[in-house]
Amino acid sequence: MTNYPIELSEQLLQLIKQGHDTKALRQELFYIRLNKLNSYLANDTLKIMFWTNIYNAYLLLLKKELDNDSGIFSVKRIKIGYNRFSLNDIEYHIFKLSGPKNFWGIAHLFVSPVLKKLAVESKDHSIGSQLYKYKSMP
């Protein structure tokens, strides 16, 4: 049995790497229902596969679309399940990797219920290497 969201995320990443149009795939991701997405991404392994593909695909896409890299990680241009996410949302809230802290040294104080529902159960710091492989690309 195929996992529809993972297939979509793999296709999206592949098409972006090849420089093809991805509007139809991105639209499919936007219209998928979050409860359906959660049922497909039933464990951390599946969540990591899906969100790593999405992160890397949008990192490449945003680097092409945005002239200035400074806001690339905070802009909420990733549309999935009728919600908007940023690369920071994926990295710091879904993958629970250490992120920027506020004035008091506290990270992730206010995380939306949607992000909490999509997040992995356990931190895996090896995910970082999978996310950062496209950061240095032009």
mmCIF file of N, CA and C in Angstrom:
data_model
loop_
_atom_site.group_PDB
_atom_site.id
_atom_site.type_symbol
_atom_site.label_atom_id
_atom_site.label_comp_id
_atom_site.label_asym_id
_atom_site.label_seq_id
_atom_site.Cartn_x
_atom_site.Cartn_y
_atom_site.Cartn_z
ATOM 1 N N MET A 1 0.840 -1.183 0.000
ATOM 2 C CA MET A 1 0.000 0.000 0.000
ATOM 3 C C MET A 1 0.883 1.243 0.000
ATOM 4 N N THR A 2 0.574 2.188 -0.830
ATOM 5 C CA THR A 2 1.372 3.395 -0.927
ATOM 6 C C THR A 2 0.908 4.434 0.092
ATOM 7 N N ASN A 3 1.845 5.280 0.473
ATOM 8 C CA ASN A 3 1.547 6.350 1.410
ATOM 9 C C ASN A 3 1.463 7.642 0.612
ATOM 10 N N TYR A 4 0.247 8.097 0.382
ATOM 11 C CA TYR A 4 -0.021 9.222 -0.499
ATOM 12 C C TYR A 4 0.758 10.492 -0.150
ATOM 13 N N PRO A 5 0.737 10.982 1.094
ATOM 14 C CA PRO A 5 1.490 12.202 1.401
ATOM 15 C C PRO A 5 3.001 12.047 1.198
ATOM 16 N N ILE A 6 3.541 10.890 1.522
ATOM 17 C CA ILE A 6 4.978 10.688 1.330
ATOM 18 C C ILE A 6 5.305 10.686 -0.153
ATOM 19 N N GLU A 7 4.472 10.045 -0.962
ATOM 20 C CA GLU A 7 4.670 10.070 -2.413
ATOM 21 C C GLU A 7 4.612 11.507 -2.946
ATOM 22 N N LEU A 8 3.638 12.277 -2.475
ATOM 23 C CA LEU A 8 3.536 13.683 -2.886
ATOM 24 C C LEU A 8 4.797 14.460 -2.516
ATOM 25 N N SER A 9 5.283 14.260 -1.297
ATOM 26 C CA SER A 9 6.464 15.001 -0.845
ATOM 27 C C SER A 9 7.705 14.590 -1.645
ATOM 28 N N GLU A 10 7.823 13.319 -1.977
ATOM 29 C CA GLU A 10 8.953 12.856 -2.789
ATOM 30 C C GLU A 10 8.885 13.432 -4.204
ATOM 31 N N GLN A 11 7.687 13.416 -4.782
ATOM 32 C CA GLN A 11 7.508 13.976 -6.126
ATOM 33 C C GLN A 11 7.810 15.470 -6.132
ATOM 34 N N LEU A 12 7.343 16.170 -5.115
ATOM 35 C CA LEU A 12 7.579 17.610 -5.015
ATOM 36 C C LEU A 12 9.074 17.910 -4.987
ATOM 37 N N LEU A 13 9.808 17.216 -4.145
ATOM 38 C CA LEU A 13 11.247 17.432 -4.037
ATOM 39 C C LEU A 13 11.937 17.125 -5.369
ATOM 40 N N GLN A 14 11.567 16.032 -5.988
ATOM 41 C CA GLN A 14 12.185 15.644 -7.255
ATOM 42 C C GLN A 14 11.916 16.680 -8.350
ATOM 43 N N LEU A 15 10.681 17.130 -8.465
ATOM 44 C CA LEU A 15 10.340 18.109 -9.493
ATOM 45 C C LEU A 15 11.033 19.452 -9.269
ATOM 46 N N ILE A 16 11.158 19.854 -8.016
ATOM 47 C CA ILE A 16 11.845 21.106 -7.716
ATOM 48 C C ILE A 16 13.329 20.986 -8.068
ATOM 49 N N LYS A 17 13.933 19.853 -7.745
ATOM 50 C CA LYS A 17 15.335 19.629 -8.105
ATOM 51 C C LYS A 17 15.530 19.713 -9.612
ATOM 52 N N GLN A 18 14.548 19.224 -10.363
ATOM 53 C CA GLN A 18 14.641 19.208 -11.825
ATOM 54 C C GLN A 18 14.200 20.529 -12.453
ATOM 55 N N GLY A 19 13.691 21.436 -11.657
ATOM 56 C CA GLY A 19 13.278 22.745 -12.148
ATOM 57 C C GLY A 19 11.913 22.763 -12.821
ATOM 58 N N HIS A 20 11.087 21.768 -12.544
ATOM 59 C CA HIS A 20 9.755 21.687 -13.143
ATOM 60 C C HIS A 20 8.718 22.434 -12.305
ATOM 61 N N ASP A 21 7.564 22.676 -12.893
ATOM 62 C CA ASP A 21 6.458 23.338 -12.215
ATOM 63 C C ASP A 21 5.865 22.408 -11.151
ATOM 64 N N THR A 22 5.608 22.950 -9.984
ATOM 65 C CA THR A 22 5.098 22.143 -8.868
ATOM 66 C C THR A 22 3.767 22.664 -8.332
ATOM 67 N N LYS A 23 3.150 23.560 -9.054
ATOM 68 C CA LYS A 23 1.925 24.196 -8.561
ATOM 69 C C LYS A 23 0.839 23.170 -8.231
ATOM 70 N N ALA A 24 0.637 22.185 -9.089
ATOM 71 C CA ALA A 24 -0.419 21.187 -8.875
ATOM 72 C C ALA A 24 -0.148 20.352 -7.621
ATOM 73 N N LEU A 25 1.097 19.950 -7.413
ATOM 74 C CA LEU A 25 1.437 19.167 -6.214
ATOM 75 C C LEU A 25 1.280 19.993 -4.939
ATOM 76 N N ARG A 26 1.714 21.253 -5.025
ATOM 77 C CA ARG A 26 1.579 22.124 -3.847
ATOM 78 C C ARG A 26 0.110 22.371 -3.522
ATOM 79 N N GLN A 27 -0.710 22.436 -4.543
ATOM 80 C CA GLN A 27 -2.151 22.613 -4.326
ATOM 81 C C GLN A 27 -2.749 21.368 -3.667
ATOM 82 N N GLU A 28 -2.314 20.191 -4.094
ATOM 83 C CA GLU A 28 -2.787 18.950 -3.467
ATOM 84 C C GLU A 28 -2.420 18.912 -1.991
ATOM 85 N N LEU A 29 -1.208 19.336 -1.682
ATOM 86 C CA LEU A 29 -0.781 19.361 -0.281
ATOM 87 C C LEU A 29 -1.619 20.337 0.541
ATOM 88 N N PHE A 30 -1.960 21.457 -0.047
ATOM 89 C CA PHE A 30 -2.768 22.436 0.673
ATOM 90 C C PHE A 30 -4.148 21.876 1.004
ATOM 91 N N TYR A 31 -4.737 21.121 0.085
ATOM 92 C CA TYR A 31 -6.105 20.646 0.281
ATOM 93 C C TYR A 31 -6.225 19.330 1.043
ATOM 94 N N ILE A 32 -5.115 18.726 1.397
ATOM 95 C CA ILE A 32 -5.205 17.497 2.188
ATOM 96 C C ILE A 32 -5.663 17.856 3.605
ATOM 97 N N ARG A 33 -6.537 17.079 4.155
ATOM 98 C CA ARG A 33 -7.043 17.332 5.512
ATOM 99 C C ARG A 33 -6.012 16.882 6.542
ATOM 100 N N LEU A 34 -5.847 17.671 7.600
ATOM 101 C CA LEU A 34 -4.842 17.352 8.612
ATOM 102 C C LEU A 34 -5.094 16.016 9.297
ATOM 103 N N ASN A 35 -6.355 15.692 9.552
ATOM 104 C CA ASN A 35 -6.623 14.394 10.189
ATOM 105 C C ASN A 35 -6.250 13.239 9.257
ATOM 106 N N LYS A 36 -6.418 13.431 7.952
ATOM 107 C CA LYS A 36 -6.014 12.419 6.968
ATOM 108 C C LYS A 36 -4.487 12.329 6.922
ATOM 109 N N LEU A 37 -3.829 13.491 6.934
ATOM 110 C CA LEU A 37 -2.368 13.518 6.936
ATOM 111 C C LEU A 37 -1.825 12.794 8.160
ATOM 112 N N ASN A 38 -2.397 13.069 9.319
ATOM 113 C CA ASN A 38 -1.960 12.402 10.551
ATOM 114 C C ASN A 38 -2.174 10.898 10.505
ATOM 115 N N SER A 39 -3.245 10.456 9.852
ATOM 116 C CA SER A 39 -3.477 9.012 9.758
ATOM 117 C C SER A 39 -2.442 8.340 8.851
ATOM 118 N N TYR A 40 -2.003 9.045 7.803
ATOM 119 C CA TYR A 40 -0.949 8.511 6.935
ATOM 120 C C TYR A 40 0.420 8.548 7.614
ATOM 121 N N LEU A 41 0.638 9.568 8.425
ATOM 122 C CA LEU A 41 1.928 9.740 9.105
ATOM 123 C C LEU A 41 1.792 9.266 10.549
ATOM 124 N N ALA A 42 1.557 7.978 10.691
ATOM 125 C CA ALA A 42 1.176 7.401 11.974
ATOM 126 C C ALA A 42 2.337 7.215 12.952
ATOM 127 N N ASN A 43 3.579 7.282 12.478
ATOM 128 C CA ASN A 43 4.706 7.108 13.391
ATOM 129 C C ASN A 43 5.821 8.093 13.035
ATOM 130 N N ASP A 44 6.822 8.158 13.885
ATOM 131 C CA ASP A 44 7.902 9.128 13.687
ATOM 132 C C ASP A 44 8.670 8.894 12.392
ATOM 133 N N THR A 45 8.868 7.662 12.004
ATOM 134 C CA THR A 45 9.598 7.361 10.767
ATOM 135 C C THR A 45 8.892 7.971 9.561
ATOM 136 N N LEU A 46 7.582 7.810 9.495
ATOM 137 C CA LEU A 46 6.814 8.374 8.382
ATOM 138 C C LEU A 46 6.783 9.899 8.448
ATOM 139 N N LYS A 47 6.649 10.448 9.649
ATOM 140 C CA LYS A 47 6.664 11.907 9.810
ATOM 141 C C LYS A 47 8.001 12.477 9.354
ATOM 142 N N ILE A 48 9.086 11.830 9.732
ATOM 143 C CA ILE A 48 10.415 12.302 9.356
ATOM 144 C C ILE A 48 10.593 12.255 7.843
ATOM 145 N N MET A 49 10.151 11.173 7.206
ATOM 146 C CA MET A 49 10.256 11.069 5.747
ATOM 147 C C MET A 49 9.496 12.207 5.066
ATOM 148 N N PHE A 50 8.249 12.397 5.464
ATOM 149 C CA PHE A 50 7.404 13.417 4.843
ATOM 150 C C PHE A 50 7.959 14.816 5.064
ATOM 151 N N TRP A 51 8.200 15.184 6.316
ATOM 152 C CA TRP A 51 8.589 16.553 6.638
ATOM 153 C C TRP A 51 10.007 16.880 6.172
ATOM 154 N N THR A 52 10.891 15.898 6.090
ATOM 155 C CA THR A 52 12.225 16.139 5.537
ATOM 156 C C THR A 52 12.122 16.478 4.060
ATOM 157 N N ASN A 53 11.297 15.738 3.329
ATOM 158 C CA ASN A 53 11.086 16.043 1.907
ATOM 159 C C ASN A 53 10.478 17.423 1.731
ATOM 160 N N ILE A 54 9.480 17.742 2.537
ATOM 161 C CA ILE A 54 8.825 19.054 2.446
ATOM 162 C C ILE A 54 9.821 20.162 2.765
ATOM 163 N N TYR A 55 10.580 20.003 3.828
ATOM 164 C CA TYR A 55 11.564 21.010 4.233
ATOM 165 C C TYR A 55 12.559 21.262 3.105
ATOM 166 N N ASN A 56 13.147 20.192 2.591
ATOM 167 C CA ASN A 56 14.167 20.337 1.546
ATOM 168 C C ASN A 56 13.578 20.886 0.252
ATOM 169 N N ALA A 57 12.373 20.456 -0.096
ATOM 170 C CA ALA A 57 11.724 20.961 -1.309
ATOM 171 C C ALA A 57 11.467 22.465 -1.191
ATOM 172 N N TYR A 58 10.919 22.891 -0.084
ATOM 173 C CA TYR A 58 10.615 24.313 0.080
ATOM 174 C C TYR A 58 11.868 25.149 0.301
ATOM 175 N N LEU A 59 12.893 24.576 0.873
ATOM 176 C CA LEU A 59 14.148 25.310 0.989
ATOM 177 C C LEU A 59 14.676 25.646 -0.401
ATOM 178 N N LEU A 60 14.682 24.666 -1.299
ATOM 179 C CA LEU A 60 15.127 24.910 -2.674
ATOM 180 C C LEU A 60 14.201 25.884 -3.391
ATOM 181 N N LEU A 61 12.906 25.695 -3.221
ATOM 182 C CA LEU A 61 11.922 26.552 -3.886
ATOM 183 C C LEU A 61 12.032 28.002 -3.411
ATOM 184 N N LEU A 62 12.113 28.201 -2.109
ATOM 185 C CA LEU A 62 12.187 29.549 -1.559
ATOM 186 C C LEU A 62 13.501 30.238 -1.920
ATOM 187 N N LYS A 63 14.574 29.474 -2.024
ATOM 188 C CA LYS A 63 15.844 30.067 -2.443
ATOM 189 C C LYS A 63 15.735 30.609 -3.868
ATOM 190 N N LYS A 64 14.954 29.927 -4.696
ATOM 191 C CA LYS A 64 14.751 30.402 -6.071
ATOM 192 C C LYS A 64 13.817 31.605 -6.108
ATOM 193 N N GLU A 65 12.780 31.594 -5.279
ATOM 194 C CA GLU A 65 11.742 32.616 -5.337
ATOM 195 C C GLU A 65 12.076 33.899 -4.584
ATOM 196 N N LEU A 66 12.807 33.787 -3.499
ATOM 197 C CA LEU A 66 13.096 34.956 -2.672
ATOM 198 C C LEU A 66 14.500 35.481 -2.958
ATOM 199 N N ASP A 67 14.602 36.764 -3.129
ATOM 200 C CA ASP A 67 15.896 37.379 -3.417
ATOM 201 C C ASP A 67 16.787 37.427 -2.180
ATOM 202 N N ASN A 68 16.195 37.615 -1.030
ATOM 203 C CA ASN A 68 16.948 37.789 0.198
ATOM 204 C C ASN A 68 16.814 36.541 1.060
ATOM 205 N N ASP A 69 17.939 35.916 1.395
ATOM 206 C CA ASP A 69 17.927 34.697 2.205
ATOM 207 C C ASP A 69 17.597 34.942 3.672
ATOM 208 N N SER A 70 17.609 36.187 4.123
ATOM 209 C CA SER A 70 17.483 36.459 5.550
ATOM 210 C C SER A 70 16.147 35.985 6.135
ATOM 211 N N GLY A 71 15.059 36.101 5.409
ATOM 212 C CA GLY A 71 13.771 35.700 5.944
ATOM 213 C C GLY A 71 13.280 34.355 5.442
ATOM 214 N N ILE A 72 14.141 33.639 4.773
ATOM 215 C CA ILE A 72 13.724 32.400 4.109
ATOM 216 C C ILE A 72 13.188 31.357 5.099
ATOM 217 N N PHE A 73 13.712 31.347 6.302
ATOM 218 C CA PHE A 73 13.317 30.322 7.268
ATOM 219 C C PHE A 73 12.088 30.702 8.083
ATOM 220 N N SER A 74 11.776 31.980 8.138
ATOM 221 C CA SER A 74 10.634 32.403 8.958
ATOM 222 C C SER A 74 9.371 32.689 8.155
ATOM 223 N N VAL A 75 9.484 32.835 6.848
ATOM 224 C CA VAL A 75 8.314 33.144 6.033
ATOM 225 C C VAL A 75 7.403 31.907 5.956
ATOM 226 N N LYS A 76 6.116 32.131 6.179
ATOM 227 C CA LYS A 76 5.148 31.028 6.206
ATOM 228 C C LYS A 76 4.564 30.827 4.809
ATOM 229 N N ARG A 77 5.327 30.141 3.947
ATOM 230 C CA ARG A 77 4.923 29.914 2.569
ATOM 231 C C ARG A 77 4.617 28.452 2.283
ATOM 232 N N ILE A 78 4.761 27.595 3.267
ATOM 233 C CA ILE A 78 4.510 26.168 3.083
ATOM 234 C C ILE A 78 3.047 25.921 3.446
ATOM 235 N N LYS A 79 2.247 25.608 2.438
ATOM 236 C CA LYS A 79 0.808 25.451 2.656
ATOM 237 C C LYS A 79 0.449 23.963 2.620
ATOM 238 N N ILE A 80 0.055 23.464 3.777
ATOM 239 C CA ILE A 80 -0.317 22.051 3.904
ATOM 240 C C ILE A 80 -1.522 21.959 4.827
ATOM 241 N N GLY A 81 -2.519 21.209 4.398
ATOM 242 C CA GLY A 81 -3.685 20.978 5.244
ATOM 243 C C GLY A 81 -4.394 22.242 5.662
ATOM 244 N N TYR A 82 -4.560 23.171 4.733
ATOM 245 C CA TYR A 82 -5.236 24.448 4.998
ATOM 246 C C TYR A 82 -4.504 25.304 6.032
ATOM 247 N N ASN A 83 -3.217 25.048 6.244
ATOM 248 C CA ASN A 83 -2.393 25.805 7.186
ATOM 249 C C ASN A 83 -1.139 26.290 6.476
ATOM 250 N N ARG A 84 -0.504 27.294 7.075
ATOM 251 C CA ARG A 84 0.756 27.815 6.556
ATOM 252 C C ARG A 84 1.850 27.543 7.583
ATOM 253 N N PHE A 85 2.981 27.071 7.070
ATOM 254 C CA PHE A 85 4.125 26.766 7.922
ATOM 255 C C PHE A 85 5.369 27.432 7.362
ATOM 256 N N SER A 86 6.359 27.588 8.219
ATOM 257 C CA SER A 86 7.669 28.084 7.798
ATOM 258 C C SER A 86 8.674 26.940 7.944
ATOM 259 N N LEU A 87 9.854 27.143 7.395
ATOM 260 C CA LEU A 87 10.920 26.160 7.587
ATOM 261 C C LEU A 87 11.270 26.063 9.066
ATOM 262 N N ASN A 88 11.239 27.203 9.772
ATOM 263 C CA ASN A 88 11.483 27.183 11.221
ATOM 264 C C ASN A 88 10.442 26.350 11.961
ATOM 265 N N ASP A 89 9.182 26.434 11.547
ATOM 266 C CA ASP A 89 8.128 25.622 12.178
ATOM 267 C C ASP A 89 8.463 24.136 12.072
ATOM 268 N N ILE A 90 8.904 23.731 10.896
ATOM 269 C CA ILE A 90 9.236 22.316 10.691
ATOM 270 C C ILE A 90 10.439 21.926 11.536
ATOM 271 N N GLU A 91 11.481 22.730 11.452
ATOM 272 C CA GLU A 91 12.725 22.398 12.144
ATOM 273 C C GLU A 91 12.587 22.422 13.663
ATOM 274 N N TYR A 92 11.997 23.484 14.190
ATOM 275 C CA TYR A 92 11.982 23.668 15.638
ATOM 276 C C TYR A 92 10.755 23.103 16.342
ATOM 277 N N HIS A 93 9.639 22.986 15.649
ATOM 278 C CA HIS A 93 8.417 22.521 16.314
ATOM 279 C C HIS A 93 8.010 21.113 15.889
ATOM 280 N N ILE A 94 8.080 20.810 14.610
ATOM 281 C CA ILE A 94 7.707 19.459 14.175
ATOM 282 C C ILE A 94 8.820 18.472 14.508
ATOM 283 N N PHE A 95 10.076 18.850 14.207
ATOM 284 C CA PHE A 95 11.208 17.970 14.530
ATOM 285 C C PHE A 95 11.757 18.183 15.933
ATOM 286 N N LYS A 96 11.313 19.226 16.605
ATOM 287 C CA LYS A 96 11.706 19.537 17.980
ATOM 288 C C LYS A 96 13.217 19.717 18.139
ATOM 289 N N LEU A 97 13.881 20.210 17.095
ATOM 290 C CA LEU A 97 15.308 20.476 17.204
ATOM 291 C C LEU A 97 15.502 21.769 17.976
ATOM 292 N N SER A 98 16.637 21.909 18.615
ATOM 293 C CA SER A 98 16.912 23.111 19.403
ATOM 294 C C SER A 98 16.844 24.329 18.511
ATOM 295 N N GLY A 99 16.104 25.313 18.948
ATOM 296 C CA GLY A 99 15.923 26.497 18.140
ATOM 297 C C GLY A 99 16.253 27.753 18.894
ATOM 298 N N PRO A 100 15.908 28.858 18.295
ATOM 299 C CA PRO A 100 16.176 30.134 18.954
ATOM 300 C C PRO A 100 15.379 30.257 20.252
ATOM 301 N N LYS A 101 15.990 30.873 21.212
ATOM 302 C CA LYS A 101 15.330 31.052 22.507
ATOM 303 C C LYS A 101 14.893 32.513 22.637
ATOM 304 N N ASN A 102 13.889 32.724 23.457
ATOM 305 C CA ASN A 102 13.421 34.087 23.676
ATOM 306 C C ASN A 102 14.322 34.795 24.705
ATOM 307 N N PHE A 103 13.916 35.958 25.116
ATOM 308 C CA PHE A 103 14.686 36.787 26.040
ATOM 309 C C PHE A 103 15.032 36.048 27.340
ATOM 310 N N TRP A 104 14.152 35.224 27.827
ATOM 311 C CA TRP A 104 14.343 34.512 29.091
ATOM 312 C C TRP A 104 15.042 33.169 28.916
ATOM 313 N N GLY A 105 15.458 32.847 27.702
ATOM 314 C CA GLY A 105 16.153 31.588 27.455
ATOM 315 C C GLY A 105 15.230 30.402 27.293
ATOM 316 N N ILE A 106 13.975 30.675 26.997
ATOM 317 C CA ILE A 106 12.989 29.609 26.846
ATOM 318 C C ILE A 106 12.664 29.439 25.363
ATOM 319 N N ALA A 107 12.694 28.208 24.915
ATOM 320 C CA ALA A 107 12.346 27.933 23.519
ATOM 321 C C ALA A 107 10.987 27.240 23.462
ATOM 322 N N HIS A 108 10.258 27.467 22.420
ATOM 323 C CA HIS A 108 9.002 26.756 22.144
ATOM 324 C C HIS A 108 7.942 26.934 23.222
ATOM 325 N N LEU A 109 7.871 28.107 23.795
ATOM 326 C CA LEU A 109 6.897 28.340 24.846
ATOM 327 C C LEU A 109 5.468 28.284 24.312
ATOM 328 N N PHE A 110 5.241 28.916 23.178
ATOM 329 C CA PHE A 110 3.900 28.949 22.604
ATOM 330 C C PHE A 110 3.916 28.263 21.243
ATOM 331 N N VAL A 111 3.564 27.008 21.228
ATOM 332 C CA VAL A 111 3.514 26.226 19.994
ATOM 333 C C VAL A 111 2.054 25.943 19.685
ATOM 334 N N SER A 112 1.670 26.177 18.446
ATOM 335 C CA SER A 112 0.267 25.993 18.075
ATOM 336 C C SER A 112 -0.147 24.528 18.227
ATOM 337 N N PRO A 113 -1.415 24.291 18.509
ATOM 338 C CA PRO A 113 -1.912 22.915 18.630
ATOM 339 C C PRO A 113 -1.720 22.120 17.331
ATOM 340 N N VAL A 114 -1.785 22.792 16.191
ATOM 341 C CA VAL A 114 -1.585 22.106 14.907
ATOM 342 C C VAL A 114 -0.163 21.567 14.830
ATOM 343 N N LEU A 115 0.813 22.386 15.180
ATOM 344 C CA LEU A 115 2.202 21.943 15.148
ATOM 345 C C LEU A 115 2.448 20.826 16.155
ATOM 346 N N LYS A 116 1.844 20.927 17.323
ATOM 347 C CA LYS A 116 1.994 19.868 18.326
ATOM 348 C C LYS A 116 1.461 18.533 17.810
ATOM 349 N N LYS A 117 0.346 18.601 17.091
ATOM 350 C CA LYS A 117 -0.269 17.387 16.562
ATOM 351 C C LYS A 117 0.582 16.748 15.461
ATOM 352 N N LEU A 118 1.277 17.575 14.680
ATOM 353 C CA LEU A 118 2.095 17.086 13.575
ATOM 354 C C LEU A 118 3.497 16.670 14.011
ATOM 355 N N ALA A 119 3.905 17.047 15.205
ATOM 356 C CA ALA A 119 5.287 16.842 15.660
ATOM 357 C C ALA A 119 5.628 15.376 15.900
ATOM 358 N N VAL A 120 6.921 15.098 15.788
ATOM 359 C CA VAL A 120 7.418 13.770 16.117
ATOM 360 C C VAL A 120 7.317 13.574 17.630
ATOM 361 N N GLU A 121 7.273 12.321 18.032
ATOM 362 C CA GLU A 121 7.203 12.021 19.466
ATOM 363 C C GLU A 121 8.566 12.195 20.136
ATOM 364 N N SER A 122 9.605 11.746 19.463
ATOM 365 C CA SER A 122 10.950 11.755 20.039
ATOM 366 C C SER A 122 11.897 12.602 19.208
ATOM 367 N N LYS A 123 12.749 13.344 19.888
ATOM 368 C CA LYS A 123 13.777 14.125 19.193
ATOM 369 C C LYS A 123 14.797 13.175 18.583
ATOM 370 N N ASP A 124 15.231 13.511 17.376
ATOM 371 C CA ASP A 124 16.299 12.760 16.720
ATOM 372 C C ASP A 124 17.214 13.794 16.078
ATOM 373 N N HIS A 125 18.346 14.062 16.710
ATOM 374 C CA HIS A 125 19.230 15.131 16.231
ATOM 375 C C HIS A 125 19.912 14.779 14.912
ATOM 376 N N SER A 126 19.855 13.516 14.492
ATOM 377 C CA SER A 126 20.439 13.153 13.197
ATOM 378 C C SER A 126 19.608 13.716 12.040
ATOM 379 N N ILE A 127 18.389 14.150 12.324
ATOM 380 C CA ILE A 127 17.540 14.757 11.297
ATOM 381 C C ILE A 127 18.203 16.015 10.750
ATOM 382 N N GLY A 128 18.916 16.718 11.600
ATOM 383 C CA GLY A 128 19.562 17.964 11.199
ATOM 384 C C GLY A 128 20.406 17.815 9.950
ATOM 385 N N SER A 129 21.163 16.738 9.853
ATOM 386 C CA SER A 129 22.023 16.544 8.673
ATOM 387 C C SER A 129 21.189 16.351 7.411
ATOM 388 N N GLN A 130 20.005 15.774 7.540
ATOM 389 C CA GLN A 130 19.130 15.605 6.382
ATOM 390 C C GLN A 130 18.520 16.929 5.952
ATOM 391 N N LEU A 131 18.328 17.834 6.889
ATOM 392 C CA LEU A 131 17.739 19.133 6.583
ATOM 393 C C LEU A 131 18.759 20.110 6.016
ATOM 394 N N TYR A 132 19.982 20.019 6.464
ATOM 395 C CA TYR A 132 20.956 21.043 6.128
ATOM 396 C C TYR A 132 21.703 20.790 4.828
ATOM 397 N N LYS A 133 21.452 19.683 4.150
ATOM 398 C CA LYS A 133 22.243 19.390 2.962
ATOM 399 C C LYS A 133 21.968 20.354 1.803
ATOM 400 N N TYR A 134 20.826 21.038 1.799
ATOM 401 C CA TYR A 134 20.528 21.986 0.728
ATOM 402 C C TYR A 134 20.747 23.444 1.138
ATOM 403 N N LYS A 135 21.106 23.690 2.386
ATOM 404 C CA LYS A 135 21.244 25.072 2.865
ATOM 405 C C LYS A 135 22.373 25.814 2.165
ATOM 406 N N SER A 136 23.437 25.127 1.821
ATOM 407 C CA SER A 136 24.593 25.813 1.216
ATOM 408 C C SER A 136 24.465 25.956 -0.293
ATOM 409 N N MET A 137 23.452 25.352 -0.881
ATOM 410 C CA MET A 137 23.276 25.449 -2.332
ATOM 411 C C MET A 137 22.785 26.853 -2.714
ATOM 412 N N PRO A 138 23.234 27.347 -3.882
ATOM 413 C CA PRO A 138 22.790 28.682 -4.314
ATOM 414 C C PRO A 138 21.326 28.708 -4.682
#
